[in-house]
Amino acid sequence: MSHGKTLPIACLLALTLGTSLSVHASENSFAKAYSDYQAAVEKGDTANIEASAKAAYQLGEAQYAKDSIDLANLAINWAAAIEKQVAPYPFREKNLAQTAKANELYQLALANYNVHYGKEALELIDPLLGSAITESKAKVAKDYLQAAIDIAEKSDNKKLIADVKMAAFNRLSNTELYTKSIRNYAFDAYDIYKEILPENALDRVKATYVVGAVEYAEKHDDKAIPLLLEVVKQFDVLNYSHPYALSAHAYLVELYERQGKRDESTAHCIAIGKMRPWTDEQEQQPIFRINPKYPLPYAQQRKSGWVQLKFTVDEHGFVKNPEIIASKGGALFEKESIKTLDKWRYAPKFENGKAVEAQTSVQLDYTINR
C-alpha cells in the first residue's frame, strides 16, 4: 500500500494546462521575434536586424535541438547581423567580443551543416566564409577559406567561385600570409566577373578596382591606369558615390603625376573635390605630394628645422602664391619648401557645385636622425 499522496484530478489538469500555455507562449514569442527579424531585413532596418536576429536565436534554442538545421540557420542570421556592424579584419579592440560571438555562431552552424549536408556540400560555404571573416587568427581563417574554395571549384557555378576567391583575397591580403597565390585570387575573380557579368555590375566594378589597386601597388602603372579609369567610368554610369570611386580618382592623380601628365591628373583632382562635402573650416589635404629634398649643406651640418606656409589651391587643384608664415633653421629650408609645393596637387573646394580657389596652410618639417 502506498503512503504517497495523490494530487487531485483538478490539480493535475491545472499543471498540464499551465505547461501547455507556457509552450504556446514560448512558440508565440519565437514566431514574433522571427517575424520582426524578417521585417527588419526587408526594410533594411539595420538598427533592429541584429537585435531581432539575436532574440530569434535565443528563443529558438528552446524550440530546436542544438544540432538542428533550424538552429544553425538562426545562428547564421545573428552572426551575419553582427558581422555587418563590426569592421572587417583587422578587428578593432572594442569589437572583439562581438566578433568572437559571431565566430562562435558561424562555427555552430558549420558543425550542424557538416552533419546534415556532408563535408563537400555547397551549403557549407556561407558558414565557412563567415568563420574566416570573423576569425582573429589568419592561419585558421586561411584553412576555412581554402575549404570554401575547394567546395566552390567542384561546382559549375562560376559566380560562386569568383565570390569565394574575392572573399579570400579580401580577408588575407592585409595579413602576413599575403603571397602571389592570395594575390591571384583577386585576378581569378576579376577574370570570371569580366566573362559572365556586364560592365556595370557592382561585383565586376569592385573587382576591377581591387585589381587596379594591386597593379598600382606593384608599380605596373600602364596596367593600373586603364583599370582605374574603368572604375570611375562605371561609377559615373551608376550615378552614386562609392569609396572605391574616390580612391580610384586618388590613385589616378598619383599615377598621372608620376608620369608628368598634369593635365590628365587635373580631371581627377576636380572629380575628388566635387565628391567631397566641404566645410568652411576644413583644411585641404594633398592628394599627391612629394617630400622636400634635404638641403645638402644643412644635412652635412646635421641641422634641423621647419617651415610654415600659406597658399592658394586654385580651381584645378594647383598650388598658387605660396608664402612663408614662419620658419626655423635657415633660408635653404624655405627655398626647398616653396619648390616642393609647386609639385603638390589638391582637390579643389567646391561651392554651389563649382570649383573655387581656397586658402590653406601646411608645415614641412626637416629632421636629421642623430
Short mmCIF file of C-alpha atoms in Angstrom, two decimals:
data_model
loop_
_atom_site.label_atom_id
_atom_site.label_comp_id
_atom_site.label_asym_id
_atom_site.label_seq_id
_atom_site.Cartn_x
_atom_site.Cartn_y
_atom_site.Cartn_z
CA MET A 1 0.00 0.00 0.00
CA SER A 2 1.43 3.32 -0.99
CA HIS A 3 1.73 6.07 1.59
CA GLY A 4 2.39 8.78 -1.04
CA LYS A 5 -0.20 11.44 -1.61
CA THR A 6 -2.04 11.59 -4.91
CA LEU A 7 -2.75 15.02 -6.40
CA PRO A 8 -6.41 15.74 -7.04
CA ILE A 9 -7.50 15.47 -10.68
CA ALA A 10 -8.17 19.24 -10.75
CA CYS A 11 -4.55 19.94 -9.78
CA LEU A 12 -3.21 17.59 -12.46
CA LEU A 13 -5.33 19.32 -15.07
CA ALA A 14 -4.09 22.71 -13.91
CA LEU A 15 -0.44 21.62 -14.16
CA THR A 16 -0.95 20.19 -17.65
CA LEU A 17 -2.75 23.32 -18.80
CA GLY A 18 -0.01 25.52 -17.34
CA THR A 19 2.69 23.60 -19.19
CA SER A 20 0.72 23.80 -22.42
CA LEU A 21 0.20 27.55 -22.05
CA SER A 22 3.94 28.02 -21.35
CA VAL A 23 4.89 26.09 -24.50
CA HIS A 24 2.42 28.06 -26.62
CA ALA A 25 3.66 31.36 -25.16
CA SER A 26 7.25 30.40 -25.99
CA GLU A 27 6.29 29.42 -29.53
CA ASN A 28 4.40 32.68 -30.00
CA SER A 29 7.37 34.71 -28.69
CA PHE A 30 9.72 32.96 -31.10
CA ALA A 31 7.34 33.45 -34.03
CA LYS A 32 7.08 37.17 -33.25
CA ALA A 33 10.86 37.57 -32.89
CA TYR A 34 11.49 35.81 -36.19
CA SER A 35 8.75 37.86 -37.88
CA ASP A 36 10.37 41.04 -36.50
CA TYR A 37 13.71 39.90 -37.93
CA GLN A 38 12.25 39.25 -41.38
CA ALA A 39 10.51 42.65 -41.36
CA ALA A 40 13.74 44.43 -40.33
CA VAL A 41 15.68 42.72 -43.14
CA GLU A 42 13.01 43.60 -45.70
CA LYS A 43 13.04 47.26 -44.63
CA GLY A 44 16.84 47.40 -44.38
CA ASP A 45 16.38 48.47 -40.75
CA THR A 46 19.96 47.94 -39.59
CA ALA A 47 19.19 49.20 -36.09
CA ASN A 48 16.78 46.30 -35.47
CA ILE A 49 18.20 43.48 -37.62
CA GLU A 50 20.82 42.42 -35.07
CA ALA A 51 18.52 42.75 -32.03
CA SER A 52 15.70 40.73 -33.64
CA ALA A 53 18.12 38.10 -35.02
CA LYS A 54 19.57 37.70 -31.51
CA ALA A 55 16.11 37.37 -29.97
CA ALA A 56 15.03 34.82 -32.57
CA TYR A 57 18.16 32.71 -31.98
CA GLN A 58 17.87 32.80 -28.20
CA LEU A 59 14.19 31.87 -28.29
CA GLY A 60 14.93 29.29 -30.99
CA GLU A 61 17.30 27.49 -28.59
CA ALA A 62 14.20 26.42 -26.66
CA GLN A 63 12.41 25.32 -29.86
CA TYR A 64 15.10 23.37 -31.70
CA ALA A 65 17.79 20.83 -30.90
CA LYS A 66 21.32 22.22 -30.65
CA ASP A 67 22.44 20.15 -33.65
CA SER A 68 19.46 21.05 -35.85
CA ILE A 69 19.49 22.83 -39.21
CA ASP A 70 16.89 25.29 -37.92
CA LEU A 71 19.13 26.47 -35.08
CA ALA A 72 22.09 26.61 -37.48
CA ASN A 73 20.12 28.92 -39.78
CA LEU A 74 19.17 31.17 -36.87
CA ALA A 75 22.83 31.24 -35.80
CA ILE A 76 23.91 32.36 -39.28
CA ASN A 77 21.28 35.11 -39.28
CA TRP A 78 22.54 36.50 -35.97
CA ALA A 79 26.23 36.08 -36.89
CA ALA A 80 25.76 37.87 -40.22
CA ALA A 81 23.93 40.72 -38.47
CA ILE A 82 26.82 41.12 -36.01
CA GLU A 83 29.36 40.92 -38.84
CA LYS A 84 27.75 43.87 -40.63
CA GLN A 85 28.13 46.00 -37.51
CA VAL A 86 31.84 45.42 -36.97
CA ALA A 87 34.70 46.46 -39.19
CA PRO A 88 36.42 43.75 -41.25
CA TYR A 89 39.85 42.44 -40.32
CA PRO A 90 41.96 43.83 -38.67
CA PHE A 91 39.42 43.91 -35.84
CA ARG A 92 39.03 46.93 -33.59
CA GLU A 93 39.58 46.35 -29.90
CA LYS A 94 36.07 47.50 -29.00
CA ASN A 95 34.53 44.92 -31.39
CA LEU A 96 36.47 41.84 -30.27
CA ALA A 97 33.67 40.42 -28.10
CA GLN A 98 31.09 40.85 -30.87
CA THR A 99 33.42 39.33 -33.47
CA ALA A 100 34.12 36.36 -31.20
CA LYS A 101 30.38 35.80 -30.72
CA ALA A 102 29.77 35.89 -34.46
CA ASN A 103 32.59 33.38 -34.95
CA GLU A 104 31.09 31.06 -32.32
CA LEU A 105 27.71 31.19 -34.10
CA TYR A 106 29.23 30.52 -37.52
CA GLN A 107 31.11 27.53 -36.15
CA LEU A 108 27.93 26.11 -34.59
CA ALA A 109 26.23 26.44 -37.98
CA LEU A 110 29.23 24.90 -39.74
CA ALA A 111 29.23 21.87 -37.42
CA ASN A 112 25.50 21.30 -37.95
CA TYR A 113 25.76 21.72 -41.72
CA ASN A 114 28.65 19.25 -41.83
CA VAL A 115 26.48 16.61 -40.19
CA HIS A 116 23.30 17.25 -42.18
CA TYR A 117 24.67 18.14 -45.63
CA GLY A 118 28.08 16.45 -45.78
CA LYS A 119 31.60 17.89 -45.84
CA GLU A 120 31.58 18.90 -49.52
CA ALA A 121 28.11 20.46 -49.75
CA LEU A 122 27.70 23.94 -51.21
CA GLU A 123 25.66 24.87 -48.12
CA LEU A 124 28.90 24.88 -46.12
CA ILE A 125 30.31 27.87 -47.99
CA ASP A 126 28.36 30.54 -46.07
CA PRO A 127 29.42 29.39 -42.58
CA LEU A 128 32.98 28.74 -43.84
CA LEU A 129 33.29 32.29 -45.17
CA GLY A 130 31.65 33.70 -42.07
CA SER A 131 34.02 31.75 -39.84
CA ALA A 132 37.01 33.02 -41.84
CA ILE A 133 35.91 36.66 -41.80
CA THR A 134 35.32 36.64 -38.02
CA GLU A 135 38.39 34.53 -37.13
CA SER A 136 41.17 36.55 -35.47
CA LYS A 137 43.97 34.16 -36.47
CA ALA A 138 44.90 34.48 -40.15
CA LYS A 139 46.19 30.90 -40.42
CA VAL A 140 42.89 29.49 -39.15
CA ALA A 141 40.96 31.83 -41.44
CA LYS A 142 43.03 30.60 -44.39
CA ASP A 143 42.02 26.99 -43.67
CA TYR A 144 38.33 27.92 -43.72
CA LEU A 145 38.80 29.85 -46.95
CA GLN A 146 40.69 27.05 -48.67
CA ALA A 147 37.90 24.64 -47.74
CA ALA A 148 35.33 27.06 -49.23
CA ILE A 149 37.38 27.46 -52.43
CA ASP A 150 37.74 23.67 -52.78
CA ILE A 151 33.96 23.20 -52.47
CA ALA A 152 33.18 26.06 -54.87
CA GLU A 153 35.61 24.81 -57.53
CA LYS A 154 33.88 21.43 -57.61
CA SER A 155 30.68 23.16 -58.71
CA ASP A 156 29.95 24.58 -62.16
CA ASN A 157 28.90 27.93 -60.64
CA LYS A 158 31.45 30.46 -61.91
CA LYS A 159 29.93 33.34 -59.97
CA LEU A 160 30.23 31.37 -56.74
CA ILE A 161 33.88 30.56 -57.45
CA ALA A 162 34.63 34.24 -58.11
CA ASP A 163 32.77 35.40 -54.99
CA VAL A 164 34.61 32.94 -52.75
CA LYS A 165 38.04 33.79 -54.19
CA MET A 166 37.43 37.52 -53.82
CA ALA A 167 36.33 36.96 -50.21
CA ALA A 168 39.56 35.02 -49.61
CA PHE A 169 41.64 37.84 -51.11
CA ASN A 170 39.86 40.47 -49.02
CA ARG A 171 40.42 38.54 -45.77
CA LEU A 172 44.07 37.62 -46.34
CA SER A 173 45.51 40.47 -48.42
CA ASN A 174 46.33 42.62 -45.38
CA THR A 175 47.91 39.83 -43.34
CA GLU A 176 51.33 38.25 -43.02
CA LEU A 177 50.05 35.38 -45.20
CA TYR A 178 49.77 37.54 -48.33
CA THR A 179 51.54 35.79 -51.23
CA LYS A 180 51.29 35.67 -55.00
CA SER A 181 48.71 32.88 -54.59
CA ILE A 182 46.49 35.15 -52.47
CA ARG A 183 47.04 37.97 -54.98
CA ASN A 184 45.88 35.69 -57.78
CA TYR A 185 42.55 35.02 -56.05
CA ALA A 186 41.56 38.60 -56.91
CA PHE A 187 42.78 38.29 -60.51
CA ASP A 188 40.96 34.95 -60.95
CA ALA A 189 37.75 36.51 -59.64
CA TYR A 190 38.15 39.53 -61.91
CA ASP A 191 38.62 37.31 -64.97
CA ILE A 192 35.43 35.40 -64.15
CA TYR A 193 33.39 38.53 -63.46
CA LYS A 194 34.62 40.02 -66.74
CA GLU A 195 33.45 36.88 -68.54
CA ILE A 196 29.99 36.50 -67.00
CA LEU A 197 28.89 39.95 -65.79
CA PRO A 198 28.05 43.20 -67.62
CA GLU A 199 30.45 46.14 -67.32
CA ASN A 200 28.33 47.98 -64.77
CA ALA A 201 27.67 45.03 -62.44
CA LEU A 202 28.84 46.14 -59.00
CA ASP A 203 30.80 42.95 -58.26
CA ARG A 204 32.71 43.39 -61.51
CA VAL A 205 33.39 47.08 -60.87
CA LYS A 206 34.65 46.36 -57.35
CA ALA A 207 36.91 43.58 -58.66
CA THR A 208 38.24 45.95 -61.33
CA TYR A 209 39.14 48.41 -58.57
CA VAL A 210 40.87 45.73 -56.48
CA VAL A 211 42.97 44.51 -59.41
CA GLY A 212 43.76 48.11 -60.39
CA ALA A 213 44.88 48.86 -56.83
CA VAL A 214 47.13 45.78 -56.82
CA GLU A 215 48.68 46.82 -60.15
CA TYR A 216 49.20 50.32 -58.69
CA ALA A 217 50.90 48.89 -55.59
CA GLU A 218 53.13 46.75 -57.79
CA LYS A 219 54.01 49.87 -59.82
CA HIS A 220 52.55 48.46 -63.04
CA ASP A 221 51.32 51.94 -63.97
CA ASP A 222 50.31 51.15 -67.55
CA LYS A 223 48.11 48.28 -66.32
CA ALA A 224 46.69 50.18 -63.36
CA ILE A 225 45.55 53.27 -65.26
CA PRO A 226 43.01 51.65 -67.65
CA LEU A 227 41.57 49.55 -64.82
CA LEU A 228 41.08 52.55 -62.54
CA LEU A 229 39.68 54.63 -65.40
CA GLU A 230 37.12 51.88 -65.94
CA VAL A 231 36.15 52.07 -62.27
CA VAL A 232 35.47 55.81 -62.32
CA LYS A 233 33.64 55.48 -65.63
CA GLN A 234 31.29 52.82 -64.28
CA PHE A 235 30.58 54.66 -61.04
CA ASP A 236 29.70 57.70 -63.16
CA VAL A 237 27.23 55.48 -65.05
CA LEU A 238 25.88 54.03 -61.80
CA ASN A 239 25.45 57.64 -60.65
CA TYR A 240 26.34 57.28 -56.99
CA SER A 241 29.42 57.88 -54.87
CA HIS A 242 31.40 54.94 -53.55
CA PRO A 243 34.68 54.83 -51.57
CA TYR A 244 36.23 52.83 -54.41
CA ALA A 245 35.45 55.64 -56.86
CA LEU A 246 37.08 58.24 -54.60
CA SER A 247 40.11 56.02 -54.09
CA ALA A 248 40.40 55.29 -57.82
CA HIS A 249 40.48 59.02 -58.58
CA ALA A 250 43.20 59.49 -55.95
CA TYR A 251 45.31 56.67 -57.40
CA LEU A 252 44.93 58.18 -60.87
CA VAL A 253 46.12 61.58 -59.63
CA GLU A 254 49.31 59.99 -58.34
CA LEU A 255 49.81 57.80 -61.41
CA TYR A 256 49.49 60.70 -63.81
CA GLU A 257 51.65 63.00 -61.65
CA ARG A 258 54.36 60.32 -61.55
CA GLN A 259 54.28 60.32 -65.34
CA GLY A 260 54.32 64.11 -65.54
CA LYS A 261 50.82 64.19 -67.10
CA ARG A 262 49.47 67.09 -65.06
CA ASP A 263 46.51 67.85 -67.33
CA GLU A 264 45.22 64.28 -67.02
CA SER A 265 45.73 64.47 -63.26
CA THR A 266 43.66 67.66 -63.03
CA ALA A 267 40.42 65.98 -64.11
CA HIS A 268 40.68 63.57 -61.17
CA CYS A 269 41.59 66.31 -58.68
CA ILE A 270 38.41 68.12 -59.70
CA ALA A 271 36.35 64.90 -59.50
CA ILE A 272 37.53 64.32 -55.92
CA GLY A 273 36.75 67.90 -54.95
CA LYS A 274 33.25 67.55 -56.37
CA MET A 275 32.63 64.34 -54.40
CA ARG A 276 33.66 65.75 -51.02
CA PRO A 277 31.24 67.66 -48.77
CA TRP A 278 33.34 70.74 -47.94
CA THR A 279 33.01 72.87 -44.79
CA ASP A 280 34.34 76.39 -44.28
CA GLU A 281 36.79 75.38 -41.55
CA GLN A 282 38.04 72.23 -43.30
CA GLU A 283 41.74 72.08 -44.08
CA GLN A 284 42.57 70.71 -47.51
CA GLN A 285 44.81 67.67 -47.68
CA PRO A 286 47.16 66.97 -50.60
CA ILE A 287 46.18 64.14 -52.92
CA PHE A 288 49.66 63.95 -54.37
CA ARG A 289 52.75 65.08 -52.53
CA ILE A 290 56.47 64.56 -52.65
CA ASN A 291 58.84 65.10 -49.76
CA PRO A 292 61.23 68.05 -49.97
CA LYS A 293 64.88 67.35 -50.61
CA TYR A 294 67.09 67.97 -47.61
CA PRO A 295 69.48 70.83 -48.42
CA LEU A 296 72.91 69.21 -48.60
CA PRO A 297 74.79 71.89 -46.59
CA TYR A 298 72.24 71.58 -43.77
CA ALA A 299 72.37 67.79 -43.89
CA GLN A 300 76.16 67.94 -43.56
CA GLN A 301 75.75 70.26 -40.57
CA ARG A 302 73.00 67.95 -39.18
CA LYS A 303 70.78 70.99 -38.94
CA SER A 304 67.03 70.53 -38.38
CA GLY A 305 64.19 72.96 -38.90
CA TRP A 306 60.66 73.59 -40.14
CA VAL A 307 58.74 75.88 -42.46
CA GLN A 308 55.10 77.00 -42.20
CA LEU A 309 53.50 78.18 -45.45
CA LYS A 310 50.14 79.51 -46.58
CA PHE A 311 48.99 79.33 -50.19
CA THR A 312 46.03 79.19 -52.54
CA VAL A 313 44.66 75.98 -54.04
CA ASP A 314 43.17 77.04 -57.35
CA GLU A 315 40.07 75.61 -59.03
CA HIS A 316 42.23 72.97 -60.77
CA GLY A 317 43.97 71.78 -57.59
CA PHE A 318 47.31 73.51 -58.23
CA VAL A 319 49.25 75.40 -55.53
CA LYS A 320 49.47 79.15 -56.16
CA ASN A 321 51.25 82.04 -54.42
CA PRO A 322 52.95 80.18 -51.55
CA GLU A 323 54.12 82.48 -48.74
CA ILE A 324 56.29 81.78 -45.71
CA ILE A 325 54.40 82.31 -42.45
CA ALA A 326 57.25 81.29 -40.14
CA SER A 327 60.32 79.11 -40.25
CA LYS A 328 63.24 77.81 -38.23
CA GLY A 329 66.60 76.59 -39.45
CA GLY A 330 67.52 78.76 -42.39
CA ALA A 331 66.70 80.13 -45.85
CA LEU A 332 67.54 76.88 -47.67
CA PHE A 333 64.64 75.15 -45.89
CA GLU A 334 62.33 77.93 -47.06
CA LYS A 335 63.59 77.73 -50.66
CA GLU A 336 63.18 73.94 -50.82
CA SER A 337 59.67 74.14 -49.33
CA ILE A 338 58.49 76.64 -51.97
CA LYS A 339 59.97 74.45 -54.71
CA THR A 340 58.34 71.29 -53.36
CA LEU A 341 54.84 72.75 -53.03
CA ASP A 342 54.78 73.52 -56.75
CA LYS A 343 54.65 69.75 -57.38
CA TRP A 344 51.78 69.02 -54.97
CA ARG A 345 48.17 68.51 -56.07
CA TYR A 346 44.97 69.10 -54.13
CA ALA A 347 41.28 68.54 -54.65
CA PRO A 348 39.77 72.00 -55.18
CA LYS A 349 36.99 73.14 -52.88
CA PHE A 350 33.50 73.31 -54.33
CA GLU A 351 30.85 75.90 -53.54
CA ASN A 352 27.37 75.68 -55.03
CA GLY A 353 28.55 72.95 -57.40
CA LYS A 354 31.50 74.98 -58.73
CA ALA A 355 35.26 74.67 -58.10
CA VAL A 356 36.69 77.74 -56.34
CA GLU A 357 40.04 78.96 -55.08
CA ALA A 358 40.66 78.47 -51.37
CA GLN A 359 43.37 79.29 -48.84
CA THR A 360 45.12 76.60 -46.86
CA SER A 361 48.39 76.07 -44.99
CA VAL A 362 50.96 73.42 -44.18
CA GLN A 363 54.08 72.85 -42.12
CA LEU A 364 57.07 70.98 -43.55
CA ASP A 365 59.50 69.51 -41.02
CA TYR A 366 63.17 68.83 -41.63
CA THR A 367 64.73 66.43 -39.17
CA ILE A 368 68.07 64.66 -39.12
CA ASN A 369 68.28 61.46 -37.07
CA ARG A 370 71.06 61.94 -34.60
#
